[in-house]
Amino acid sequence: QVHLVESGGGLVQPGGSLRLSCAASGFPFRSAEMRWYRQAPGKERELVAGITSDSSRTNYAEPVKGRFTISRDNPRNTVYLQMNNLKPEDTAGYYCYASLLFQRKYWGQGTQVTVSS
């Protein structure tokens, strides 16, 4: 079975930091492009960050550039999202996404991040 399990979310004050983790199993993680998406209430799900299978390329949504960092540890089948200088507008459910060949696309269940003082 394919599993993507996010963890590390929670409640933080503006300016604080969180590190999200996504543990993957059931597919060849090292061959997958990994992404983080987020979705706030009443809004569309949006891409936050992406990383290639070998970490040679990363990309970020403009609102998080300079604050968030995506990384991966292929031997541990885990992708991370380090979030610094968090803002209230970062409040959302954060979802891990895997993309492989042959139309194999997988989603995690999400972890909630709330930024509030």
XYZ file of C-alpha atoms in Angstrom:
117
model
C 0.000 0.000 0.000
C 1.128 3.522 -0.773
C 1.301 5.820 2.230
C 2.275 9.444 2.639
C 2.026 10.523 6.268
C 2.584 14.134 7.245
C 3.585 15.252 10.720
C 4.984 18.279 12.515
C 2.095 20.698 12.230
C 0.722 22.673 15.132
C 0.003 26.088 16.586
C 2.768 28.689 16.505
C 3.034 32.428 16.966
C 3.864 34.751 14.075
C 7.603 34.710 13.488
C 7.918 31.164 14.751
C 9.132 28.061 12.951
C 7.897 24.562 12.214
C 9.400 21.613 10.406
C 6.966 19.362 8.581
C 7.842 15.791 7.670
C 6.280 13.440 5.148
C 7.109 9.763 5.545
C 6.599 7.739 2.367
C 6.179 4.027 1.783
C 4.856 1.628 -0.829
C 6.508 3.186 -3.883
C 10.037 3.997 -5.152
C 10.504 7.221 -3.237
C 13.922 8.014 -4.712
C 12.337 8.155 -8.194
C 9.539 10.514 -7.200
C 9.219 14.249 -7.532
C 7.884 15.508 -4.217
C 5.792 18.565 -3.481
C 4.102 20.335 -0.620
C 0.699 21.924 -1.148
C -1.484 23.838 1.252
C -5.156 24.694 1.455
C -6.759 27.319 3.661
C -10.517 27.334 4.374
C -12.472 28.673 1.418
C -9.414 28.755 -0.829
C -7.980 26.624 -3.603
C -5.204 24.198 -2.869
C -1.923 25.795 -3.896
C 1.594 24.582 -4.545
C 4.028 25.633 -1.825
C 7.283 23.947 -2.839
C 8.645 21.176 -5.031
C 11.823 19.142 -5.235
C 13.177 16.765 -7.870
C 14.015 13.155 -7.124
C 17.738 13.857 -6.672
C 17.304 17.299 -5.039
C 18.906 18.964 -8.058
C 16.058 21.475 -8.378
C 13.640 23.144 -5.999
C 10.863 25.627 -6.558
C 8.736 27.765 -4.262
C 5.590 29.792 -4.360
C 6.334 33.496 -4.220
C 4.734 34.080 -0.779
C 7.094 31.591 0.890
C 10.360 32.308 -0.939
C 13.145 33.020 1.504
C 11.145 31.611 4.422
C 10.464 27.962 3.544
C 12.916 25.259 2.501
C 12.011 21.891 1.004
C 14.461 19.014 1.341
C 14.482 15.237 1.228
C 16.324 12.285 2.692
C 15.995 9.502 0.159
C 17.457 6.703 2.324
C 14.806 7.536 4.944
C 11.987 7.981 2.395
C 11.160 11.356 3.884
C 10.573 14.849 2.544
C 10.660 17.921 4.781
C 9.387 21.459 4.758
C 11.242 23.833 7.052
C 9.051 26.872 7.668
C 10.601 29.959 9.242
C 9.217 33.397 10.035
C 5.682 32.081 9.854
C 2.848 34.478 9.144
C -0.894 34.214 9.860
C -1.520 33.829 6.126
C 0.484 30.586 6.224
C -2.339 29.008 8.218
C -3.588 26.022 6.223
C -3.635 22.278 5.925
C -0.347 21.153 4.422
C -0.300 18.152 2.105
C 2.507 15.994 0.796
C 2.348 14.911 -2.864
C 4.367 12.395 -4.870
C 4.615 12.233 -8.658
C 6.084 9.290 -10.558
C 6.037 7.899 -14.083
C 3.006 6.129 -15.541
C 0.483 8.522 -14.049
C 1.301 7.538 -10.479
C 0.277 10.430 -8.248
C -0.230 10.167 -4.494
C -1.478 12.473 -1.743
C -1.078 12.454 1.995
C -3.885 13.234 4.423
C -2.426 16.545 5.553
C -1.248 18.222 8.721
C -2.643 21.460 10.114
C -0.496 24.550 10.582
C -2.013 27.446 12.506
C -0.131 30.721 12.947
C -1.764 32.977 15.504
C -0.882 35.236 18.403
